[in-house]
């Protein structure tokens, strides 16, 4: 595992926009004083500062940023320096309207908002490179410069002529001939045959939205275009500051789903950054799920981000208190800030950073939580909570050189599959819910403290004892062969309904289920029954009856043995759940969607036979307590977090040190509501 930042302590900091306070130097003085008080050791500068850095074209003013660097250096604070492309100055859009995005109705946007530049515009690319070069020349050698923060939360799409032309070039490079394109898009359907490359347009409500292969390629193109823009941004930085790592802040999806962000294939994007960082905003204390349920989803998002590079990552943004954009912007309950912050460290984050260090005085984010709020006090709950986390991170310095314990369980997640499945005109749009399905499969492992990786199809599966591959609708033959080889080599595989339906071009497989899937699962799938929300079947398995919902595959076994059968409807008595032993391994097929009660029993039985639950020197009483282990060759750190409003206790079964107090830990430990404990066997 690499450590591109060479950190010797956890980062604690966040986005800081002193450019909003330049006429109040006393505020900036006080901010720096308060940063030290709150144990903040890093500031992220320059996100959205373009208008202050280049007030008019070619006229730069770095004096204020020089001053902030000096202040940071004087107190040993790291600087994460952003490139300013996330929002452009007015003069730039006014003079060069091509930098503004065009929507899918062909309408060019006005100047405004942010994160909305054209990714192709040669002028925008040039202007961004120019300012980035200036920043690298001026600050590349400052000793406080830790890392580049490229732009901010890339996302969205542009449909301008330049982007359309780039899309056509991308398609030409991919398909080489129009015949191949026509075949991939099955364009004889509705007489949509292309006879010239110029006819190809991005999907649009004014044109085509029903060519699902085109829709899928557009998603892929948008990722590639964004990465291309990013690569263009970092060129001067790589040239002038080859030893300064680059990252860009990825996003999580919004509540209530706590979904992955769906615009960009982060598995691909992650190959271009030196370290993964992301912005994490769980809506703690909402009214529709328990704290533990949301903690499970947040744990999964962290596991997903860690798995992108199979390495430690950073929390680039989180809120010290509440945000301003959730449907309901609730405060954190006492203890929750420490709970949520250390949860991310437990999963492999090497930072807790905030949006924002000093609250904006005006505009839309003046009510977004901040370390220093508009009352400027160090007596707010948020300031005290942040100080507590800063203190914790200092005590945990010995854990920075550790990684989350290696996982023996992997869940496959694939962006092409997500896009194609969402776009498929079959099943039920309201209930496909690929990511929620992943969450439901993840739940057992989270509750039992079993480490999980979220893998891409290109990852090596052989290190895992158990691979779960839910709803893999778009699967290429090579991956089906990889699954087969994995099981033959002794792997245990779980697949589900709606798997192996289309190829990489989103064309239906011909002549039945993929032979490698048939051979692996020992069955064929005849059809999939889509149920209405209030319709159910029942499943008999493990001597119990479970409710099933949403989807039922009708299976014909050919080598597999039944583990569960449908009890109702015209397929009553047929197999719903099966097991296919293959040499040392086995493949399980879940033909129907169930509630998590079945998944819990199912995974418990696999856990018993595969011995997945780790031996830990701590015993908990409830699944709402999570225990995550970070370790290296010489030390283990056990992060024990109570994701409940009720206090509980845990037992230590071996002598350990309390890593937050450095005192020997008593064998019975109280965990208050939302309480956190960290124990270690480290001798340091
Ligand atoms: C995102 C952005 C920040 C800020 C926060 C608010 O993460 O990157 O600039 O707007 O949201 O939560
Ligand atoms: Zn464009």
XYZ file of C-alpha atoms and ligand atoms in Angstrom:
697
model
C 0.000 0.000 0.000
C 1.253 3.426 -0.849
C 1.199 6.485 1.336
C 1.486 9.334 -1.158
C 1.079 12.026 1.475
C 3.680 10.490 3.808
C 1.487 11.520 6.720
C 2.811 11.154 10.218
C -0.481 12.304 11.769
C -4.118 12.455 10.778
C -5.229 15.541 8.910
C -7.782 17.735 10.606
C -8.810 20.809 8.690
C -11.042 21.927 5.881
C -12.097 24.462 3.271
C -11.100 27.956 4.251
C -12.092 31.040 2.264
C -10.280 34.010 3.808
C -10.808 35.680 0.423
C -14.270 36.504 1.803
C -12.712 38.380 4.742
C -9.781 40.273 3.269
C -11.067 43.608 4.520
C -11.271 42.159 8.056
C -7.724 41.118 8.925
C -8.747 40.850 12.580
C -11.126 38.022 11.615
C -8.326 36.187 9.862
C -6.019 36.701 12.855
C -8.604 35.233 15.137
C -9.361 32.356 12.757
C -5.762 31.195 12.867
C -5.740 31.423 16.620
C -8.925 29.345 16.792
C -7.532 26.780 14.324
C -4.799 26.013 16.811
C -7.253 25.889 19.666
C -9.359 23.317 17.775
C -6.275 21.227 16.869
C -6.679 21.904 13.162
C -3.523 21.177 11.199
C -4.602 21.681 7.573
C -6.412 24.314 5.548
C -7.775 23.915 2.039
C -7.355 27.188 0.159
C -8.440 28.590 -3.138
C -11.586 26.578 -3.842
C -13.638 29.153 -5.811
C -11.045 31.944 -5.459
C -10.461 32.669 -9.135
C -12.009 36.154 -9.121
C -9.707 37.202 -6.276
C -6.635 35.642 -7.875
C -7.204 36.994 -11.378
C -9.574 39.950 -11.008
C -9.321 40.748 -14.685
C -7.853 38.826 -17.547
C -4.102 38.401 -17.156
C -3.928 40.555 -13.992
C -3.128 38.497 -10.969
C -3.181 39.253 -7.286
C -1.514 36.648 -5.104
C -0.663 38.959 -2.231
C -3.548 37.821 -0.050
C -2.792 34.158 -0.668
C 0.909 34.747 0.083
C -0.165 36.148 3.414
C -2.350 33.138 4.216
C 0.479 30.773 3.310
C 2.788 32.757 5.632
C 0.303 32.488 8.451
C -0.171 28.757 7.880
C 3.558 28.180 7.799
C 4.114 30.203 10.944
C 1.994 27.732 12.860
C 2.992 24.553 11.018
C -0.331 24.106 9.262
C -0.527 22.127 6.018
C -2.007 23.781 2.958
C -4.101 21.868 0.465
C -4.244 24.187 -2.497
C -7.193 24.049 -4.854
C -7.195 24.894 -8.510
C -10.003 27.391 -8.995
C -11.828 25.870 -11.964
C -14.917 24.919 -9.946
C -16.251 28.469 -10.433
C -15.103 31.045 -12.957
C -14.922 34.832 -12.749
C -17.555 36.857 -14.578
C -15.095 38.425 -17.009
C -14.187 34.996 -18.330
C -17.743 33.989 -19.188
C -18.538 37.416 -20.543
C -15.602 37.453 -22.929
C -15.668 33.740 -23.844
C -19.238 32.436 -23.717
C -18.081 29.036 -24.973
C -16.945 28.212 -21.429
C -20.589 28.113 -20.354
C -22.389 24.822 -20.512
C -25.163 23.998 -22.948
C -28.013 21.871 -21.641
C -29.614 18.898 -23.369
C -32.178 21.206 -24.982
C -29.331 23.058 -26.672
C -29.659 26.113 -24.468
C -26.510 27.860 -23.288
C -26.503 28.758 -19.622
C -25.971 32.260 -18.351
C -23.148 33.083 -16.008
C -23.999 31.850 -12.532
C -23.753 29.098 -9.958
C -20.668 26.812 -10.129
C -19.446 23.397 -11.268
C -20.904 24.149 -14.677
C -18.159 24.746 -17.196
C -17.844 23.071 -20.552
C -15.267 20.279 -20.300
C -14.197 20.643 -23.914
C -13.874 24.407 -24.465
C -10.248 24.994 -25.569
C -10.407 28.450 -24.023
C -11.524 27.220 -20.628
C -8.867 24.523 -20.714
C -6.220 27.091 -21.584
C -7.339 29.590 -18.945
C -7.401 26.875 -16.305
C -3.923 25.702 -17.243
C -2.630 29.259 -17.125
C -3.892 29.987 -13.628
C -2.855 26.535 -12.418
C 0.647 27.139 -13.766
C 0.805 30.456 -11.926
C -0.256 28.764 -8.702
C 2.313 26.007 -9.136
C 5.070 28.492 -9.922
C 4.265 30.614 -6.934
C 3.393 28.026 -4.297
C 4.935 24.783 -5.563
C 7.934 25.168 -3.302
C 6.187 26.356 -0.163
C 6.947 23.869 2.561
C 3.360 23.911 3.781
C 1.983 22.728 0.419
C 0.790 19.184 1.051
C -1.430 18.378 -1.891
C -3.350 19.744 -4.865
C -7.135 19.755 -4.662
C -8.172 19.786 -8.310
C -11.262 21.851 -9.024
C -14.224 20.899 -6.869
C -16.739 18.083 -7.102
C -16.603 17.488 -10.836
C -19.977 16.462 -12.222
C -22.633 17.158 -14.811
C -22.643 17.232 -18.584
C -22.348 19.697 -21.435
C -24.125 19.343 -24.770
C -22.442 22.170 -26.720
C -21.193 21.718 -30.257
C -17.628 21.255 -29.033
C -18.708 18.473 -26.686
C -20.852 16.868 -29.396
C -17.843 16.861 -31.725
C -15.667 15.368 -28.998
C -18.329 12.700 -28.452
C -18.253 11.783 -32.135
C -14.460 11.545 -32.036
C -14.706 9.329 -28.989
C -17.186 7.088 -30.809
C -15.004 6.926 -33.918
C -12.060 5.829 -31.812
C -14.222 3.197 -30.150
C -16.154 1.762 -33.102
C -13.967 2.690 -36.090
C -16.854 2.228 -38.537
C -20.460 3.312 -38.724
C -21.417 -0.312 -39.282
C -20.058 -1.201 -35.883
C -21.828 1.757 -34.317
C -25.103 0.826 -35.997
C -24.726 -2.722 -34.752
C -23.915 -1.676 -31.211
C -26.907 0.686 -31.092
C -29.180 -1.804 -32.884
C -30.131 1.198 -34.980
C -32.381 -0.551 -37.450
C -34.900 -0.414 -34.583
C -37.292 2.468 -35.410
C -35.267 3.192 -38.559
C -32.555 5.069 -36.687
C -29.687 3.858 -38.862
C -26.785 6.321 -38.993
C -25.443 7.023 -42.452
C -22.913 9.672 -41.413
C -20.958 10.415 -38.237
C -22.365 13.941 -38.244
C -25.787 12.510 -37.458
C -24.624 11.246 -34.090
C -25.855 13.417 -31.228
C -25.784 13.073 -27.493
C -29.034 11.797 -25.957
C -31.584 14.575 -25.620
C -35.322 14.984 -25.039
C -35.329 16.780 -28.391
C -33.769 13.796 -30.130
C -33.010 10.240 -29.015
C -33.359 8.947 -25.506
C -34.445 5.434 -26.354
C -31.218 4.117 -27.825
C -29.971 2.617 -24.610
C -26.552 1.774 -26.065
C -26.121 5.450 -26.949
C -27.207 6.507 -23.471
C -24.652 4.152 -21.972
C -21.857 5.406 -24.215
C -22.762 8.976 -23.304
C -22.285 8.164 -19.608
C -18.927 6.605 -20.393
C -17.950 9.553 -22.558
C -18.869 12.046 -19.830
C -16.542 10.232 -17.434
C -13.742 10.152 -20.005
C -14.270 13.811 -20.921
C -14.184 14.845 -17.273
C -11.013 12.838 -16.690
C -9.529 14.394 -19.823
C -10.329 17.849 -18.479
C -8.781 16.881 -15.145
C -5.645 15.589 -16.890
C -5.437 18.893 -18.734
C -5.732 20.750 -15.426
C -2.948 18.854 -13.757
C -0.399 19.056 -16.593
C 1.374 22.173 -15.294
C 1.209 20.790 -11.762
C 2.816 17.483 -12.742
C 5.477 19.407 -14.611
C 6.313 21.951 -11.905
C 5.460 20.023 -8.732
C 5.975 16.341 -9.565
C 6.217 15.413 -5.897
C 2.999 17.035 -4.750
C 0.123 14.521 -4.875
C -3.130 15.421 -6.570
C -6.660 14.554 -5.594
C -10.124 15.754 -6.434
C -13.032 15.561 -4.043
C -15.477 12.838 -5.025
C -19.059 12.900 -3.822
C -21.490 10.613 -2.121
C -25.112 10.637 -3.217
C -27.768 12.508 -1.317
C -30.158 11.319 1.351
C -32.428 9.420 1.655
C -30.656 6.748 -0.375
C -27.093 7.517 0.710
C -26.285 6.292 -2.753
C -23.048 6.543 -4.700
C -22.799 9.596 -6.945
C -23.995 8.426 -10.331
C -22.650 10.954 -12.893
C -19.085 9.691 -13.055
C -17.382 6.326 -12.952
C -15.182 6.883 -9.924
C -13.583 3.453 -10.360
C -12.097 4.809 -13.569
C -11.443 8.311 -12.249
C -9.600 6.947 -9.225
C -6.821 5.657 -11.479
C -5.941 9.289 -12.237
C -5.665 10.652 -8.702
C -2.833 9.946 -6.277
C -5.153 9.544 -3.327
C -8.929 9.266 -3.174
C -10.773 11.931 -1.229
C -14.492 12.444 -0.825
C -17.142 14.664 0.715
C -19.283 12.873 3.257
C -22.559 14.321 4.534
C -24.727 11.689 6.223
C -27.976 13.118 7.567
C -27.688 11.873 11.129
C -30.863 11.911 13.215
C -33.276 11.797 10.321
C -36.823 10.588 10.903
C -36.928 7.536 8.632
C -34.084 5.269 9.742
C -32.122 4.449 12.844
C -28.690 5.851 13.485
C -27.347 2.328 13.005
C -29.059 1.994 9.645
C -27.501 5.215 8.417
C -24.165 4.227 9.957
C -24.287 1.017 7.917
C -24.866 3.005 4.715
C -22.092 5.435 5.604
C -19.743 2.564 6.391
C -20.492 1.127 2.958
C -19.737 4.457 1.249
C -16.430 4.596 3.083
C -15.640 1.019 2.086
C -16.497 1.905 -1.501
C -14.133 4.907 -1.461
C -11.337 2.922 0.189
C -11.778 0.119 -2.335
C -11.302 2.472 -5.308
C -7.555 2.283 -4.767
C -7.567 -0.395 -2.081
C -5.821 2.128 0.080
C -6.379 4.756 2.727
C -8.273 7.810 1.584
C -9.274 11.225 2.843
C -12.480 12.801 4.013
C -12.121 16.131 2.224
C -15.378 17.637 3.475
C -17.849 16.870 6.214
C -19.892 19.161 8.379
C -19.077 20.034 11.974
C -22.803 20.404 12.653
C -25.517 20.508 9.977
C -25.551 21.256 6.255
C -27.862 23.690 4.465
C -29.077 21.415 1.674
C -30.606 18.319 3.259
C -34.398 18.347 3.107
C -34.271 19.018 6.858
C -31.043 20.412 8.243
C -30.935 18.857 11.662
C -28.219 19.411 14.256
C -26.053 16.554 15.383
C -27.010 15.142 18.774
C -24.292 15.421 21.437
C -21.578 12.864 20.690
C -22.527 12.385 17.069
C -19.766 14.486 15.617
C -17.096 12.363 17.251
C -19.049 9.201 16.369
C -19.333 10.068 12.669
C -15.800 11.429 12.373
C -14.087 8.441 13.934
C -16.255 6.060 11.930
C -14.531 7.310 8.791
C -11.079 6.944 10.362
C -12.071 3.408 11.363
C -12.746 2.519 7.728
C -9.400 3.845 6.495
C -9.738 7.615 6.198
C -6.602 9.509 7.171
C -8.371 12.805 7.689
C -11.393 14.519 9.089
C -11.852 17.725 7.159
C -14.704 20.142 7.030
C -16.669 22.326 4.817
C -16.121 24.967 6.141
C -13.681 26.403 8.641
C -15.238 29.872 8.735
C -18.904 30.312 7.916
C -19.867 32.475 4.977
C -21.547 35.719 5.935
C -23.859 35.833 2.957
C -25.381 33.914 0.071
C -26.618 30.353 0.129
C -24.079 28.850 2.484
C -24.249 31.352 5.322
C -26.214 28.836 7.375
C -24.110 25.797 6.463
C -22.326 24.430 9.505
C -18.783 25.620 10.140
C -16.077 25.319 12.746
C -16.213 29.074 13.332
C -19.742 30.294 12.846
C -21.036 33.811 12.378
C -21.154 34.354 16.117
C -17.357 33.975 16.002
C -17.324 32.149 19.314
C -15.237 29.237 20.520
C -18.117 28.288 22.798
C -20.441 26.789 20.197
C -21.208 23.093 20.361
C -19.712 22.663 16.895
C -16.434 24.309 17.904
C -16.178 22.156 20.991
C -17.057 19.002 19.048
C -14.390 19.788 16.478
C -11.867 20.385 19.247
C -12.707 16.991 20.731
C -12.147 15.270 17.392
C -8.887 17.199 16.943
C -7.744 15.988 20.334
C -8.761 12.396 19.499
C -6.838 12.462 16.234
C -3.733 13.653 18.039
C -4.009 10.775 20.499
C -4.430 8.341 17.602
C -1.287 9.416 15.761
C 0.076 5.861 16.085
C -2.783 4.624 13.906
C -2.023 6.745 10.869
C 0.365 4.129 9.510
C -2.293 1.404 9.671
C -4.890 0.187 7.177
C -8.331 -1.230 7.593
C -7.957 -4.974 8.123
C -7.919 -6.951 4.855
C -11.343 -8.101 3.791
C -12.277 -11.691 2.932
C -15.645 -10.598 1.589
C -16.144 -8.545 -1.572
C -19.247 -7.060 -3.126
C -19.026 -6.318 -6.846
C -20.189 -2.877 -7.926
C -20.057 -1.730 -11.548
C -20.947 1.678 -13.018
C -21.775 0.446 -16.534
C -24.113 -2.032 -14.939
C -25.736 0.642 -12.796
C -26.330 2.925 -15.779
C -27.616 0.162 -18.053
C -29.858 -1.334 -15.387
C -31.333 2.054 -14.483
C -32.000 2.737 -18.151
C -33.418 -0.688 -19.020
C -37.057 -0.519 -20.035
C -38.015 -3.562 -18.028
C -38.567 -4.575 -14.420
C -39.843 -1.617 -12.376
C -38.074 1.699 -12.223
C -39.163 2.256 -8.651
C -37.741 -1.022 -7.390
C -34.570 -1.785 -9.331
C -32.477 -0.030 -6.696
C -29.086 -1.516 -7.391
C -27.269 0.412 -4.664
C -29.939 -0.304 -2.071
C -29.579 -3.975 -2.935
C -25.861 -3.690 -2.274
C -26.652 -2.013 1.052
C -28.957 -4.868 2.010
C -26.311 -7.468 1.239
C -23.695 -5.470 3.106
C -25.776 -5.195 6.254
C -25.032 -8.623 7.750
C -21.301 -8.082 7.424
C -21.416 -4.632 8.946
C -23.444 -5.862 11.888
C -20.960 -8.685 12.467
C -17.829 -6.574 12.043
C -16.728 -8.525 8.993
C -14.589 -6.318 6.722
C -15.925 -5.906 3.176
C -14.363 -4.486 0.010
C -16.471 -3.081 -2.814
C -14.714 -4.325 -5.922
C -14.781 -3.489 -9.596
C -14.955 -6.159 -12.258
C -11.260 -5.676 -13.098
C -10.173 -6.434 -9.515
C -8.559 -9.717 -8.574
C -11.217 -11.845 -6.854
C -8.892 -14.570 -5.623
C -8.009 -12.930 -2.270
C -11.663 -13.184 -1.219
C -13.364 -16.142 0.417
C -16.789 -14.819 -0.548
C -17.755 -12.657 -3.533
C -21.269 -11.211 -3.756
C -22.341 -10.032 -7.186
C -25.862 -8.607 -6.944
C -28.064 -7.630 -9.903
C -25.273 -7.830 -12.457
C -27.579 -7.063 -15.413
C -24.836 -5.913 -17.809
C -22.038 -8.439 -17.633
C -19.501 -9.226 -20.287
C -18.497 -12.787 -21.068
C -15.015 -12.256 -19.699
C -16.415 -11.469 -16.255
C -18.710 -14.499 -16.361
C -15.617 -16.595 -17.128
C -13.781 -14.905 -14.265
C -16.588 -15.811 -11.843
C -16.480 -19.409 -13.032
C -12.719 -19.613 -12.567
C -13.057 -18.000 -9.135
C -15.502 -20.667 -7.959
C -13.467 -23.489 -9.505
C -10.471 -22.275 -7.551
C -12.406 -22.605 -4.300
C -14.225 -19.288 -4.148
C -17.738 -18.830 -2.822
C -20.002 -16.742 -4.976
C -23.458 -15.269 -4.441
C -25.409 -13.980 -7.444
C -28.949 -12.713 -7.681
C -31.970 -12.155 -9.921
C -31.468 -9.877 -12.935
C -27.961 -11.012 -13.792
C -26.179 -11.621 -17.085
C -28.893 -10.199 -19.344
C -26.974 -7.864 -21.695
C -23.444 -7.509 -23.008
C -21.089 -4.548 -22.793
C -22.972 -2.783 -25.630
C -26.278 -3.256 -23.854
C -27.361 -5.854 -26.403
C -29.352 -8.830 -25.153
C -27.514 -12.137 -24.990
C -28.819 -14.583 -27.542
C -29.932 -18.146 -26.951
C -30.390 -18.156 -23.192
C -28.242 -17.429 -20.203
C -24.485 -17.122 -20.624
C -22.964 -20.620 -20.679
C -20.387 -19.643 -18.045
C -23.141 -18.464 -15.714
C -25.117 -21.671 -16.328
C -22.038 -23.727 -15.541
C -21.185 -21.653 -12.473
C -24.619 -21.501 -10.880
C -25.737 -24.905 -12.197
C -29.025 -23.576 -13.521
C -30.740 -21.510 -16.167
C -33.056 -18.565 -15.663
C -36.315 -18.887 -17.582
C -37.883 -15.513 -16.871
C -38.159 -12.779 -14.253
C -41.487 -11.914 -12.667
C -41.739 -8.255 -11.623
C -44.112 -7.738 -8.701
C -46.084 -4.635 -7.809
C -45.114 -3.073 -4.463
C -47.977 -4.684 -2.560
C -47.580 -8.107 -4.133
C -45.513 -10.774 -2.411
C -44.528 -14.368 -2.684
C -43.186 -16.498 0.121
C -40.008 -18.475 0.304
C -39.466 -21.651 2.284
C -35.849 -21.991 3.383
C -33.945 -22.888 6.564
C -37.234 -24.392 7.862
C -38.767 -20.949 7.879
C -41.033 -18.907 5.656
C -39.825 -15.531 4.380
C -41.644 -12.865 2.413
C -40.276 -12.115 -1.036
C -40.909 -8.990 -3.092
C -40.175 -7.066 -6.269
C -38.479 -9.786 -8.354
C -38.758 -13.549 -8.749
C -36.600 -15.436 -11.210
C -38.008 -18.704 -12.479
C -35.178 -21.209 -12.372
C -34.479 -24.581 -13.937
C -31.772 -26.406 -12.045
C -29.031 -28.185 -13.902
C -26.571 -29.346 -11.284
C -27.489 -26.956 -8.481
C -29.377 -28.095 -5.382
C -32.384 -26.183 -4.034
C -31.970 -24.273 -0.768
C -35.343 -22.565 -0.893
C -38.585 -22.795 -2.840
C -41.385 -20.445 -3.781
C -44.629 -21.197 -2.022
C -47.138 -19.265 -4.123
C -48.256 -18.367 -7.586
C -47.835 -20.418 -10.740
C -44.217 -21.134 -9.842
C -45.020 -22.494 -6.365
C -42.756 -25.402 -5.539
C -39.958 -24.322 -7.872
C -36.525 -23.318 -6.664
C -35.945 -19.747 -5.519
C -32.546 -20.161 -3.859
C -29.889 -22.629 -4.925
C -26.407 -23.849 -4.212
C -24.018 -25.325 -6.732
C -20.902 -27.000 -5.320
C -17.976 -26.844 -7.742
C -14.723 -28.476 -6.690
C -13.670 -26.629 -3.490
C -15.999 -23.702 -4.087
C -19.722 -23.109 -4.404
C -22.029 -20.707 -6.217
C -25.291 -19.566 -4.630
C -28.086 -18.029 -6.621
C -30.766 -15.900 -4.976
C -33.620 -15.869 -7.472
C -35.809 -13.475 -5.540
C -35.603 -10.309 -3.529
C -36.267 -10.751 0.149
C -36.166 -8.598 3.217
C -32.967 -8.534 5.221
C -34.370 -11.224 7.559
C -33.605 -13.842 4.932
C -30.252 -12.295 4.011
C -29.289 -12.402 7.667
C -30.045 -16.118 7.969
C -28.480 -16.863 4.608
C -25.242 -15.036 5.334
C -25.149 -16.456 8.858
C -25.086 -19.940 7.392
C -22.259 -18.954 5.024
C -20.457 -17.214 7.864
C -20.610 -20.408 9.946
C -19.185 -22.578 7.205
C -16.628 -20.074 5.937
C -15.736 -18.650 9.370
C -15.997 -15.048 8.272
C -16.630 -13.358 11.618
C -13.221 -12.297 12.912
C -11.896 -13.290 16.307
C -11.778 -9.997 18.161
C -10.528 -9.309 21.670
C -13.826 -7.530 22.407
C -17.378 -8.739 22.779
C -20.324 -6.519 21.999
C -23.945 -6.994 23.008
C -25.733 -5.450 20.072
C -25.286 -5.157 16.301
C -25.701 -1.393 16.594
C -22.171 -1.304 17.982
C -19.595 -1.471 15.202
C -16.033 -2.693 15.652
C -13.581 -1.908 12.855
C -9.934 -2.808 12.933
C -7.039 -0.813 11.534
C -3.752 -2.607 11.714
C -0.203 -3.009 10.525
C 2.459 -5.616 11.206
C 2.928 -4.553 14.807
C -0.293 -3.018 16.071
C -4.067 -3.238 15.981
C -6.474 -0.408 16.648
C -10.044 -1.426 17.488
C -12.566 1.333 16.816
C -15.701 0.618 18.815
C -18.636 2.880 18.078
C -22.123 2.860 19.525
C -24.536 3.909 16.780
C -27.453 4.114 19.146
C -29.070 6.592 21.495
C -28.927 3.897 24.166
C -25.859 3.261 26.265
C -24.390 -0.220 26.227
C -21.309 -2.057 27.460
C -18.617 -4.127 25.807
C -16.203 -6.647 27.276
C -12.512 -6.791 26.566
C -11.273 -10.357 26.487
C -7.596 -9.446 26.428
C -5.658 -6.593 27.998
C -5.674 -3.543 25.758
C -4.761 0.100 26.077
C -7.310 2.851 25.627
C -5.805 4.586 22.607
C -7.515 7.890 23.410
C -6.272 8.117 27.023
C -3.192 5.849 26.785
C -4.336 4.132 29.996
C -4.823 0.388 30.467
C -8.456 -0.311 29.655
C -10.820 -1.955 32.168
C -12.334 -5.168 30.879
C -15.876 -3.785 31.083
C -16.360 -0.625 29.087
C -19.358 1.650 29.149
C -20.326 3.008 25.769
C -22.636 5.980 26.164
C -25.151 6.982 23.499
C -23.177 7.577 20.268
C -20.020 6.822 22.229
C -16.644 5.969 20.717
C -13.755 4.001 22.193
C -10.508 3.041 20.542
C -8.330 0.275 21.984
C -4.926 -0.891 20.932
C -2.285 -3.497 21.611
C 0.366 -1.090 20.337
C 3.360 -0.776 22.647
C 4.121 2.788 21.513
C -20.008 20.487 -1.418
C -19.071 21.553 -1.947
C -18.786 22.636 -0.962
C -20.018 23.036 -0.197
C -20.594 21.811 0.447
C -21.802 22.078 1.298
O -19.412 19.440 -0.819
O -17.858 21.006 -2.388
O -18.259 23.739 -1.661
O -20.949 23.618 -1.058
O -21.001 20.931 -0.564
O -22.214 20.906 1.970
Zn -19.289 21.722 -23.996
